[in-house]
PDB file of C-alpha atoms in Angstrom:
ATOM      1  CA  UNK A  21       0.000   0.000   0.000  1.00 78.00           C
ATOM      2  CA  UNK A  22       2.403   2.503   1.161  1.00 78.00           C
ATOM      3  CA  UNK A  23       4.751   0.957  -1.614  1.00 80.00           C
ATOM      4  CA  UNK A  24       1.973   1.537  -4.035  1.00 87.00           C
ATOM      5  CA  UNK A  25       1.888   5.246  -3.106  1.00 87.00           C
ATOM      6  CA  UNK A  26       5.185   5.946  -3.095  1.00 88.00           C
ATOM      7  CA  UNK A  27       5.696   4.534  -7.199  1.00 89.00           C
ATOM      8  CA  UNK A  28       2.713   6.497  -7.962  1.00 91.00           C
ATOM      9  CA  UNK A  29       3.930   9.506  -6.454  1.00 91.00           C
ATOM     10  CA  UNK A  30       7.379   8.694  -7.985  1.00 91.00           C
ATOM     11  CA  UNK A  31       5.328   8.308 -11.452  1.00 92.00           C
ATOM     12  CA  UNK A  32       3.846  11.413 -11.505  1.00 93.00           C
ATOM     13  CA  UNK A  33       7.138  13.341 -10.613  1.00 93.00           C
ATOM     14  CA  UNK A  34       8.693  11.416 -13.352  1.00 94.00           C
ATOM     15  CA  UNK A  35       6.061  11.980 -15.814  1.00 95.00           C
ATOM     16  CA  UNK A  36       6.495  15.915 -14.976  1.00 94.00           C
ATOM     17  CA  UNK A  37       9.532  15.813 -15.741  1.00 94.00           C
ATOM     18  CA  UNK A  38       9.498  13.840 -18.934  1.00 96.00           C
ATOM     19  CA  UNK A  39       6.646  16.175 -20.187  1.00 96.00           C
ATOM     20  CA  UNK A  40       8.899  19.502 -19.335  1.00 95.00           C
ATOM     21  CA  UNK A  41      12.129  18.064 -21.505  1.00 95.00           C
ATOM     22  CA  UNK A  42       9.723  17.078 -24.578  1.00 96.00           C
ATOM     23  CA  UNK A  43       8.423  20.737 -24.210  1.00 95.00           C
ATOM     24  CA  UNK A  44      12.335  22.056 -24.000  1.00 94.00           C
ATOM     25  CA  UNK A  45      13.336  19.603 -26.773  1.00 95.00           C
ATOM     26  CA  UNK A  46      10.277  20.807 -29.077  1.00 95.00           C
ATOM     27  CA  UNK A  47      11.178  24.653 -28.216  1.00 94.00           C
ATOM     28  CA  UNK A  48      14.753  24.172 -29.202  1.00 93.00           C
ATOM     29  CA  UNK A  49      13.485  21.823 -32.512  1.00 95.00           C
ATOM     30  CA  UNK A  50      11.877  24.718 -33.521  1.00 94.00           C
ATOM     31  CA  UNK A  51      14.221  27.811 -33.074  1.00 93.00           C
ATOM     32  CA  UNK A  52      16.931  25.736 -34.835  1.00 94.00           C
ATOM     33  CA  UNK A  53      14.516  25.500 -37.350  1.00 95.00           C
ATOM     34  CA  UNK A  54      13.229  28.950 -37.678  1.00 94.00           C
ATOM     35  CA  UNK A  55      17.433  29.903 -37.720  1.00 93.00           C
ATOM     36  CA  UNK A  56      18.497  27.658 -40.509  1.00 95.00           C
ATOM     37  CA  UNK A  57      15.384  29.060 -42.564  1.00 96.00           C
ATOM     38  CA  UNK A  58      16.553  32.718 -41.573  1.00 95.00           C
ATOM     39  CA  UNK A  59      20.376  31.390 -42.105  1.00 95.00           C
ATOM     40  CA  UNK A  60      19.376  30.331 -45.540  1.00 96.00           C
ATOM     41  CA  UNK A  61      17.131  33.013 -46.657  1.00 96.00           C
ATOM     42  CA  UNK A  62      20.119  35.357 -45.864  1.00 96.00           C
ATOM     43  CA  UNK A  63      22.666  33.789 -47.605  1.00 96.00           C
ATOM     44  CA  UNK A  64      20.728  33.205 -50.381  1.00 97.00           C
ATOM     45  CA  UNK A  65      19.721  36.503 -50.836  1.00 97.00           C
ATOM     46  CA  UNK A  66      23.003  37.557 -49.985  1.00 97.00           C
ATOM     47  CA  UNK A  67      24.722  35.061 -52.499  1.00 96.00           C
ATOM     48  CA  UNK A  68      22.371  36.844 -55.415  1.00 97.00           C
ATOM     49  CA  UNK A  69      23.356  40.109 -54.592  1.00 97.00           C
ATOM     50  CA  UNK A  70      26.948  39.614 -54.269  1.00 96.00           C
ATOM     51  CA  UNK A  71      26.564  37.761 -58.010  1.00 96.00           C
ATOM     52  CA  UNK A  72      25.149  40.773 -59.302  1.00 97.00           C
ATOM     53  CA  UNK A  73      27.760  42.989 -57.838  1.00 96.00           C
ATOM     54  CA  UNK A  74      30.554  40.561 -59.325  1.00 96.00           C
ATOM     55  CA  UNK A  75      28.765  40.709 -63.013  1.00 97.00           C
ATOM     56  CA  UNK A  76      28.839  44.262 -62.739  1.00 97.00           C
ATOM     57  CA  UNK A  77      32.280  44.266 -61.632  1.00 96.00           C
ATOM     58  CA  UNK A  78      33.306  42.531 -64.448  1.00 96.00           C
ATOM     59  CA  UNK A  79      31.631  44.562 -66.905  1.00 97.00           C
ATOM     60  CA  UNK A  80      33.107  47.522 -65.446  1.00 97.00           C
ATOM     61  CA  UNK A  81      36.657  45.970 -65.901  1.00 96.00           C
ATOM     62  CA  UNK A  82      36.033  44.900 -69.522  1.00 96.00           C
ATOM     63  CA  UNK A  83      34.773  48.528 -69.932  1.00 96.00           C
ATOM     64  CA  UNK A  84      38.195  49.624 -68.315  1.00 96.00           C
ATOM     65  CA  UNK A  85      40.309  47.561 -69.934  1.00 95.00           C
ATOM     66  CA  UNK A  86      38.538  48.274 -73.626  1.00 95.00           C
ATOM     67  CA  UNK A  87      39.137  52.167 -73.089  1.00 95.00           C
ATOM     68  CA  UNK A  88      43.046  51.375 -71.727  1.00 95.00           C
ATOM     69  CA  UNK A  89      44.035  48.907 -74.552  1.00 94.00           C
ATOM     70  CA  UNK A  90      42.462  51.729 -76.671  1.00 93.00           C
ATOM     71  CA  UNK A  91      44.828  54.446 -75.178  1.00 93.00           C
ATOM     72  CA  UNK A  92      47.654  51.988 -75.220  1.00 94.00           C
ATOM     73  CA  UNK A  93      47.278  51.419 -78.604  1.00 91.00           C
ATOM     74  CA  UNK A  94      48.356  54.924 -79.408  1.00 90.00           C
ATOM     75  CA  UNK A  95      51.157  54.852 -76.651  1.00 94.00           C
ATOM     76  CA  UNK A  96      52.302  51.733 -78.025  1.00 93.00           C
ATOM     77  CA  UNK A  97      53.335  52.981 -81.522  1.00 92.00           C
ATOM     78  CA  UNK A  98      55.299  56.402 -79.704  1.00 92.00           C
ATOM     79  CA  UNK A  99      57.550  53.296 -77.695  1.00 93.00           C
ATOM     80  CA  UNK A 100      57.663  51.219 -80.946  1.00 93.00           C
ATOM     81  CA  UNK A 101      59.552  54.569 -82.201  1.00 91.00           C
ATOM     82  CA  UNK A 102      61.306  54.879 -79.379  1.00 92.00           C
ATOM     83  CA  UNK A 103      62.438  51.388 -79.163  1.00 92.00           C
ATOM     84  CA  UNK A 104      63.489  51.399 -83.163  1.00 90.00           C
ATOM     85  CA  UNK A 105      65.572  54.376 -82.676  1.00 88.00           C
ATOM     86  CA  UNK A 106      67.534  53.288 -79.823  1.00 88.00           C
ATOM     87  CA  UNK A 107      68.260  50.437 -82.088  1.00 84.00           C
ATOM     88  CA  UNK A 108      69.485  51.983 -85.195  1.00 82.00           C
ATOM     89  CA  UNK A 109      71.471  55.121 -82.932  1.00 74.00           C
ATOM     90  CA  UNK A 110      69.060  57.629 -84.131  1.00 65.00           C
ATOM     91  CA  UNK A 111      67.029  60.516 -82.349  1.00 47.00           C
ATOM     92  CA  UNK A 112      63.499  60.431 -82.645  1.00 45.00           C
TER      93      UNK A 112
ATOM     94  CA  UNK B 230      -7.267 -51.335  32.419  1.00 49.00           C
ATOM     95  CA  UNK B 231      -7.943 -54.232  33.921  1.00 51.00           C
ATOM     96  CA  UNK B 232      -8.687 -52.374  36.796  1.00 52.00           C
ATOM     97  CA  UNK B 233     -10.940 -50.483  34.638  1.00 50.00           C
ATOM     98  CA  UNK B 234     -12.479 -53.484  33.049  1.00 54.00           C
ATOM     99  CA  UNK B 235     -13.545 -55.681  36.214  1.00 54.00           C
ATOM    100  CA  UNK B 236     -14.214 -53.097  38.847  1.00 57.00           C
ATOM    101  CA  UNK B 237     -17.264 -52.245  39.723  1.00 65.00           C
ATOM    102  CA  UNK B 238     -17.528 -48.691  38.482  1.00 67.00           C
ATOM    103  CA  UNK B 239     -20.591 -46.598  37.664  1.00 73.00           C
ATOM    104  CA  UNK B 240     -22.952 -47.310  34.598  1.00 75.00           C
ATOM    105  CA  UNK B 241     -21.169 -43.956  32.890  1.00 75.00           C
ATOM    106  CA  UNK B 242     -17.571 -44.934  33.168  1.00 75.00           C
ATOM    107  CA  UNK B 243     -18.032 -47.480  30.817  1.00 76.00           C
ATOM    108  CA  UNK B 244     -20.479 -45.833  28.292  1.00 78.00           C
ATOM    109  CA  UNK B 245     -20.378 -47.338  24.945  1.00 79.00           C
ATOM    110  CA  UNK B 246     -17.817 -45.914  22.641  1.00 78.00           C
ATOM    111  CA  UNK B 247     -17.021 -43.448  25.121  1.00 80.00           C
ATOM    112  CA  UNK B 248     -15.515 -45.699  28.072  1.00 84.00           C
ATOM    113  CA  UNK B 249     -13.524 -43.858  30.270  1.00 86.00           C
ATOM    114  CA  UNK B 250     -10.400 -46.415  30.159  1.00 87.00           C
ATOM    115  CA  UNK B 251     -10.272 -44.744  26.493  1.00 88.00           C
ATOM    116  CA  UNK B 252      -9.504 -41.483  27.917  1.00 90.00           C
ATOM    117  CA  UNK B 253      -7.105 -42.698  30.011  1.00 91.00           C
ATOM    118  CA  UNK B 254      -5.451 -44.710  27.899  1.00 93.00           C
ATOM    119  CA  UNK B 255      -5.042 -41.239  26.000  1.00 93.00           C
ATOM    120  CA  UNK B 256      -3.988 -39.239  28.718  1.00 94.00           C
ATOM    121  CA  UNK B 257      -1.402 -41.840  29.157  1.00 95.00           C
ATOM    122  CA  UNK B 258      -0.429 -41.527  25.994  1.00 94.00           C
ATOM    123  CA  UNK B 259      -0.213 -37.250  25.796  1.00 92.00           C
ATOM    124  CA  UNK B 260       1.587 -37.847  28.695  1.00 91.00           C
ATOM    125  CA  UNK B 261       4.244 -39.919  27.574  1.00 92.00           C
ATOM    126  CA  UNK B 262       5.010 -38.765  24.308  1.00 90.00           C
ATOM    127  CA  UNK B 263       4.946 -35.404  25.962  1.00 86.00           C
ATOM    128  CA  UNK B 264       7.325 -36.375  28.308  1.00 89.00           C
ATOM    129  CA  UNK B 265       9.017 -38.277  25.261  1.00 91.00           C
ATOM    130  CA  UNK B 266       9.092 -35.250  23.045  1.00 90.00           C
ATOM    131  CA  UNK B 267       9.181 -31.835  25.066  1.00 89.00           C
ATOM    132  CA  UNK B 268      12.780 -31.335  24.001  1.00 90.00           C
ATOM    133  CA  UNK B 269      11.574 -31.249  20.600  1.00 89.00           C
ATOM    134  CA  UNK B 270       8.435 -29.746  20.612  1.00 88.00           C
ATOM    135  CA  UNK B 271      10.248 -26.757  23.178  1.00 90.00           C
ATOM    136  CA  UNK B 272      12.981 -26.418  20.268  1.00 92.00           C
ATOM    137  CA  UNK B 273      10.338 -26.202  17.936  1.00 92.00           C
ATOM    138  CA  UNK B 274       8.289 -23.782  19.545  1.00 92.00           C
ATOM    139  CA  UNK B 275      11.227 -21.646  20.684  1.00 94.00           C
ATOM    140  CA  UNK B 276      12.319 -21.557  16.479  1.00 96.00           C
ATOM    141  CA  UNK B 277       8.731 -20.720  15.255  1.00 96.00           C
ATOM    142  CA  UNK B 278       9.122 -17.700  18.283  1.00 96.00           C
ATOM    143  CA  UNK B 279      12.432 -16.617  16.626  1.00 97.00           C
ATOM    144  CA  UNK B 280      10.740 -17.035  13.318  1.00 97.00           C
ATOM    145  CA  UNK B 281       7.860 -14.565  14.381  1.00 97.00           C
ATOM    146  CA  UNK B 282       9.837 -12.368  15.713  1.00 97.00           C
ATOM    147  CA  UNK B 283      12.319 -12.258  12.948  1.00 97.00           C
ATOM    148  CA  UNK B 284       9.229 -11.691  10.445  1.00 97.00           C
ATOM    149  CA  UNK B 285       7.824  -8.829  13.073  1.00 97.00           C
ATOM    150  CA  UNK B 286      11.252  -7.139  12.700  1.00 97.00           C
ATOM    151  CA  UNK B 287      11.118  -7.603   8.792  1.00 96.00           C
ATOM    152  CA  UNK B 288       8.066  -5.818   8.362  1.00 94.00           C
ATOM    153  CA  UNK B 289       8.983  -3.724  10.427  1.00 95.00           C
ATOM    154  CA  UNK B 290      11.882  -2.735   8.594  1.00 95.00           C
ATOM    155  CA  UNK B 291       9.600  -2.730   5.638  1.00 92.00           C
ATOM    156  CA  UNK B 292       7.039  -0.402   6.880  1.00 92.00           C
ATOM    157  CA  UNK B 293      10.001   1.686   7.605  1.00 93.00           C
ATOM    158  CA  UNK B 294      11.557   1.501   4.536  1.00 92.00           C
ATOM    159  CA  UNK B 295       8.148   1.950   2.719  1.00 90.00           C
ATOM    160  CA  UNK B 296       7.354   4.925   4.874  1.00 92.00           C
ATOM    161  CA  UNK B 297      11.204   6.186   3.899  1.00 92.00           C
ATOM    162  CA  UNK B 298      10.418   5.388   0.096  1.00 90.00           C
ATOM    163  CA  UNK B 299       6.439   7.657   0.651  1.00 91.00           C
ATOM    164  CA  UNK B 300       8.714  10.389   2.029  1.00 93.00           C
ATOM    165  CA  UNK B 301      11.329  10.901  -0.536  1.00 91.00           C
ATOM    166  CA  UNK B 302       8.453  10.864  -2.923  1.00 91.00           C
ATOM    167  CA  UNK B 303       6.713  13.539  -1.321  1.00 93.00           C
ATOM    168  CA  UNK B 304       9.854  15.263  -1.168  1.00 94.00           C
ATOM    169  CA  UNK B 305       9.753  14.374  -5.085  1.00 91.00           C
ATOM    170  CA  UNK B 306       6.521  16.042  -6.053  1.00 91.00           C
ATOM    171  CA  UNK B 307       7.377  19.205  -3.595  1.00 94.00           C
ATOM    172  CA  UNK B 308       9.873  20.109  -5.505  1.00 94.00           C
ATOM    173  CA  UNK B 309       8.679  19.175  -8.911  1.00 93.00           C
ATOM    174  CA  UNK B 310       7.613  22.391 -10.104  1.00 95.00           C
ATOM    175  CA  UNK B 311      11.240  23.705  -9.403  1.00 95.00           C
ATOM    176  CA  UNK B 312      12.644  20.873 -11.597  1.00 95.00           C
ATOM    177  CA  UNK B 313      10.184  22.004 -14.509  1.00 95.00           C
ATOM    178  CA  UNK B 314      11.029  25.251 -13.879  1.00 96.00           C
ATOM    179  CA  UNK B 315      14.978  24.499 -13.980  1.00 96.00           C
ATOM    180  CA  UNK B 316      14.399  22.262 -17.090  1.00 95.00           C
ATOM    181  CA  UNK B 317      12.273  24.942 -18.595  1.00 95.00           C
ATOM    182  CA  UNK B 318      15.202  27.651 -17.976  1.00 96.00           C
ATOM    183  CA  UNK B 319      17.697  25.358 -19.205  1.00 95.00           C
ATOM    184  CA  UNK B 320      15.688  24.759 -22.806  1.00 94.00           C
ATOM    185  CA  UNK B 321      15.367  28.515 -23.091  1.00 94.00           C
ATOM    186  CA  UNK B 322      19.100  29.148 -22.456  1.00 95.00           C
ATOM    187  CA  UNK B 323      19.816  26.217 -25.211  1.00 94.00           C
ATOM    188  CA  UNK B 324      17.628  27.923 -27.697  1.00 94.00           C
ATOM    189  CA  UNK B 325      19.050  31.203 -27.042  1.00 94.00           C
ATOM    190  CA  UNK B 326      22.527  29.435 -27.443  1.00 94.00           C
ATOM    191  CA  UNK B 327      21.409  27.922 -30.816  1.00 94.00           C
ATOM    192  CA  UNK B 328      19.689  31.238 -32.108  1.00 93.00           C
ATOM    193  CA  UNK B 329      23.346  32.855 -31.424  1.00 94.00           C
ATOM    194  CA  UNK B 330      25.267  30.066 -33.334  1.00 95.00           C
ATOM    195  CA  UNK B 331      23.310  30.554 -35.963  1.00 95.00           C
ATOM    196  CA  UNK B 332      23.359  33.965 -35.993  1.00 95.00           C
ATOM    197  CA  UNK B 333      27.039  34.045 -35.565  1.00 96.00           C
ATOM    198  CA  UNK B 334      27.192  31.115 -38.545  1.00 95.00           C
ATOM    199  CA  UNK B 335      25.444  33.031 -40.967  1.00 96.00           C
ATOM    200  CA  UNK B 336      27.636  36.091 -40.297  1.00 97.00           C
ATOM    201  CA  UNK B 337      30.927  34.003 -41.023  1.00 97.00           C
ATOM    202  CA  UNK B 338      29.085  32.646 -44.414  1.00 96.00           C
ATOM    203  CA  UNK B 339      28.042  35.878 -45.314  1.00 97.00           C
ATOM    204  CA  UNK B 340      31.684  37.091 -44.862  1.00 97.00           C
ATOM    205  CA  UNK B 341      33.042  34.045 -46.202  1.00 97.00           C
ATOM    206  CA  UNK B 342      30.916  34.787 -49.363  1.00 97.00           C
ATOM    207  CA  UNK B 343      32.139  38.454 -49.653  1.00 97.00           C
ATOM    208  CA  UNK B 344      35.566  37.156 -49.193  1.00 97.00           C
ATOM    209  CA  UNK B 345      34.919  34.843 -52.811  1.00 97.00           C
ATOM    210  CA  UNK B 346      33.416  37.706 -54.699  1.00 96.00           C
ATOM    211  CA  UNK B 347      36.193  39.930 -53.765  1.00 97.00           C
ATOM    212  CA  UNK B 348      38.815  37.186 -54.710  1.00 97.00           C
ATOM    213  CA  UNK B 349      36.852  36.993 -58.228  1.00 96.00           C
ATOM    214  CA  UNK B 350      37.056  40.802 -58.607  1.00 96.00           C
ATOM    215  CA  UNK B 351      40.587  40.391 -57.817  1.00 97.00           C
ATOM    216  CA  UNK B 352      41.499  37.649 -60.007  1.00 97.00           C
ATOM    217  CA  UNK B 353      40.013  39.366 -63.059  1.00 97.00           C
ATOM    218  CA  UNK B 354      41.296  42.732 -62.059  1.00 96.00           C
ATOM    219  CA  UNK B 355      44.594  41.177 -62.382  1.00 97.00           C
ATOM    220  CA  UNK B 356      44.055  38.935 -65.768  1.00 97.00           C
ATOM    221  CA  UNK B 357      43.188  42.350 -67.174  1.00 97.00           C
ATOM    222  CA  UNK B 358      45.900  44.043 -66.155  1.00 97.00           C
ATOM    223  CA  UNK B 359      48.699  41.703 -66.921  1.00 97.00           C
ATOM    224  CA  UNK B 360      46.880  41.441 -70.435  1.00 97.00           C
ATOM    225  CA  UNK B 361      47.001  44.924 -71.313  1.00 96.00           C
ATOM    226  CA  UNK B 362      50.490  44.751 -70.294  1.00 96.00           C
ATOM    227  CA  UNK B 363      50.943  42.030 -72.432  1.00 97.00           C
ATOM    228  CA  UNK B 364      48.740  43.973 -75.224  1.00 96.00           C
ATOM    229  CA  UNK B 365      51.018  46.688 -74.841  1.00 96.00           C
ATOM    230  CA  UNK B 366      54.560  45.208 -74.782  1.00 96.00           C
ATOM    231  CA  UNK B 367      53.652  43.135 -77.860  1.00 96.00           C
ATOM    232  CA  UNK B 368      52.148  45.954 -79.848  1.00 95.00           C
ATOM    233  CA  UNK B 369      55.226  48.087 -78.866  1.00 95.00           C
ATOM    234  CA  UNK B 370      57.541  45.407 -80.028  1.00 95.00           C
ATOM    235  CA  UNK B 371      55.231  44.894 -83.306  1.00 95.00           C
ATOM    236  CA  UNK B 372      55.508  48.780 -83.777  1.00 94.00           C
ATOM    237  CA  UNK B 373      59.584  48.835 -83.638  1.00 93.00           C
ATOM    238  CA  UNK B 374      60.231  45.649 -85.390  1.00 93.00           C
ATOM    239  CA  UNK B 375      58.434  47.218 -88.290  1.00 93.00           C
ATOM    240  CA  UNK B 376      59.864  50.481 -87.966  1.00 90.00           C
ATOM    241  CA  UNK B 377      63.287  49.054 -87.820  1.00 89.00           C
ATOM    242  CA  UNK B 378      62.897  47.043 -91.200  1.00 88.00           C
ATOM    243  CA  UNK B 379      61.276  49.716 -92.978  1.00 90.00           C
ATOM    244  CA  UNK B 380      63.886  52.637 -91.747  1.00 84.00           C
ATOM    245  CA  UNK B 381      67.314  50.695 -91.573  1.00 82.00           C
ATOM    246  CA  UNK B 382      69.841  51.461 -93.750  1.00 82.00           C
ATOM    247  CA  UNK B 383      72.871  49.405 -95.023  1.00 84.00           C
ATOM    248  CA  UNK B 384      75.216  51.617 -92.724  1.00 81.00           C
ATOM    249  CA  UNK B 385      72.752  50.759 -89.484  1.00 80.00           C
ATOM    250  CA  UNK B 386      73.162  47.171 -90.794  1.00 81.00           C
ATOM    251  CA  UNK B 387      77.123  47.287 -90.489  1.00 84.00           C
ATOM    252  CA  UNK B 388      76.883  49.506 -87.449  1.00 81.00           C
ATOM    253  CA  UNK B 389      75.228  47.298 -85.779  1.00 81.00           C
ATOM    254  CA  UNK B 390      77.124  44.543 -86.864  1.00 86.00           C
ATOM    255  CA  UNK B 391      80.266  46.682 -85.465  1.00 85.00           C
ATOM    256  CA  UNK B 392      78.698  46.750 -82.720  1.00 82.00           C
ATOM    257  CA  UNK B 393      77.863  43.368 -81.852  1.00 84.00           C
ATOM    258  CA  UNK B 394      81.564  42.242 -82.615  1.00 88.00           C
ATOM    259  CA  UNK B 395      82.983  44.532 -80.479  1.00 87.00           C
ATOM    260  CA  UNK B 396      80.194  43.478 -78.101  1.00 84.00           C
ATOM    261  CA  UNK B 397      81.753  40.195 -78.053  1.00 86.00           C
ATOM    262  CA  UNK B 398      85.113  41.074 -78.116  1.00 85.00           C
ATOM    263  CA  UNK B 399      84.805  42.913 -74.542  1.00 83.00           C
ATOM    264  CA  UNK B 400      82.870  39.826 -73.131  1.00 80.00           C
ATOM    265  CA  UNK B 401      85.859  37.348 -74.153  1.00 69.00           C
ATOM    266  CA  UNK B 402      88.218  40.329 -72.332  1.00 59.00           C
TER     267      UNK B 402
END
């Protein structure tokens, strides 16, 4: 009898507790959840935006490099001459 | 018995199937095996006291330990709202713990991913450049090679031949 008690008082004590670390188990389920969703909508969104950035980076240093090799051009034939007439002793 | 059988006794002493020399036949009997066995039967008695008293003291002990066992539980459920209270804390702390990880994970991705786009900016601000220097010392080369076949003369030619020996002769000196 008094055995009896004392397991069903046990019981509920254990049952309290069992119930209180599903309820901590499903809290923490879920905010690692809702994080990874955040963590992934971020970087995501992030990952498109630094994409766009790069394209336009790129463009920008095709444009560059299309208006130097332009300019170049011009400075290459002046140290072509200058080249030649260090070769053949002669003053440009 | 005989005694018994030939006296002259009383009409009730020897009343059929219950004649008193039956009785004391018995008593004789009780008598002597009580004599016979009282060592026995006192050792026996005395072991079914210790028996007793051992299983009073058992259940004793159980009562006591039962009554020990009703107590802690008690204690138990007292404090079981503390316990879910303590377990309770201790899940919110882990979720705040996990909500920071991931916080501070995303910020290292996020960096990490800045850190590749940079690198790509990088890489192709450096292709370009070491093209256009390329562009250029080609083109410059292009530009004097043809300059130097269209303006040399047959005196460059042997003063540069001139040249060139006595270029030699210095480095065998």
């Amino acid at each position: 009898m008094l055995g009896a008690e004392a397991e069903e008082k046990v019981r509920k004590y254990q049952s309290a507790l069992r119930d209180a670390r599903s309820d901590g188990y499903r809290l923490l389920e879920k905010e690692r959840a809702t994080g990874l969703n955040e963590k992934d909508q971020k970087v995501q969104q992030h990952r498109e935006e630094l994409s766009r950035k790069v394209a336009q980076n790129l463009e920008s240093i095709q444009r560059q490099q299309e208006k130097v090799r332009g300019e170049l051009e011009s400075q290459a034939d002046s140290m072509g001459v200058l080249i030649s007439s260090q070769i053949l002793r002669r003053r440009t | 018995m005989f005694i018994l059988a030939f006296a002259e006794l009383p009409s009730w002493v020897n009343y059929p199937g219950l004649e008193a020399w039956k009785f004391f036949n018995l008593f004789v009997f009780i008598a002597l095996m009580t004599y016979i066995l009282r060592r026995k039967i006192s050792e026996a008695l005395a072991a079914r006291r210790d028996a007793i008293k051992q299983e009073l003291v058992d259940a004793q002990q159980r009562r006591e330990r039962a009554l020990a066992q009703v107590a802690d539980a008690d204690a138990m459920l007292d404090r079981v709202d503390a316990d879910v209270q303590s377990i309770h804390k201790h899940a919110q702390q882990e979720a705040q713990s996990e909500r920071e990880r991931l916080v501070t994970a995303t910020k290292r991705e996020l960096e990490k991913l800045d850190l590749q786009a940079r690198r790509e900016t990088e890489t192709a601000d450096k292709v370009a450049r070491k093209q256009l220097r390329q562009f250029f010392a080609n083109k410059s080369i292009e530009v004097a090679r043809n300059t130097v076949r269209t303006q040399m003369k047959p005196e460059d030619d042997v003063s540069l031949i001139r040249e060139s020996i006595g270029e030699l002769r210095r480095t065998r000196v």
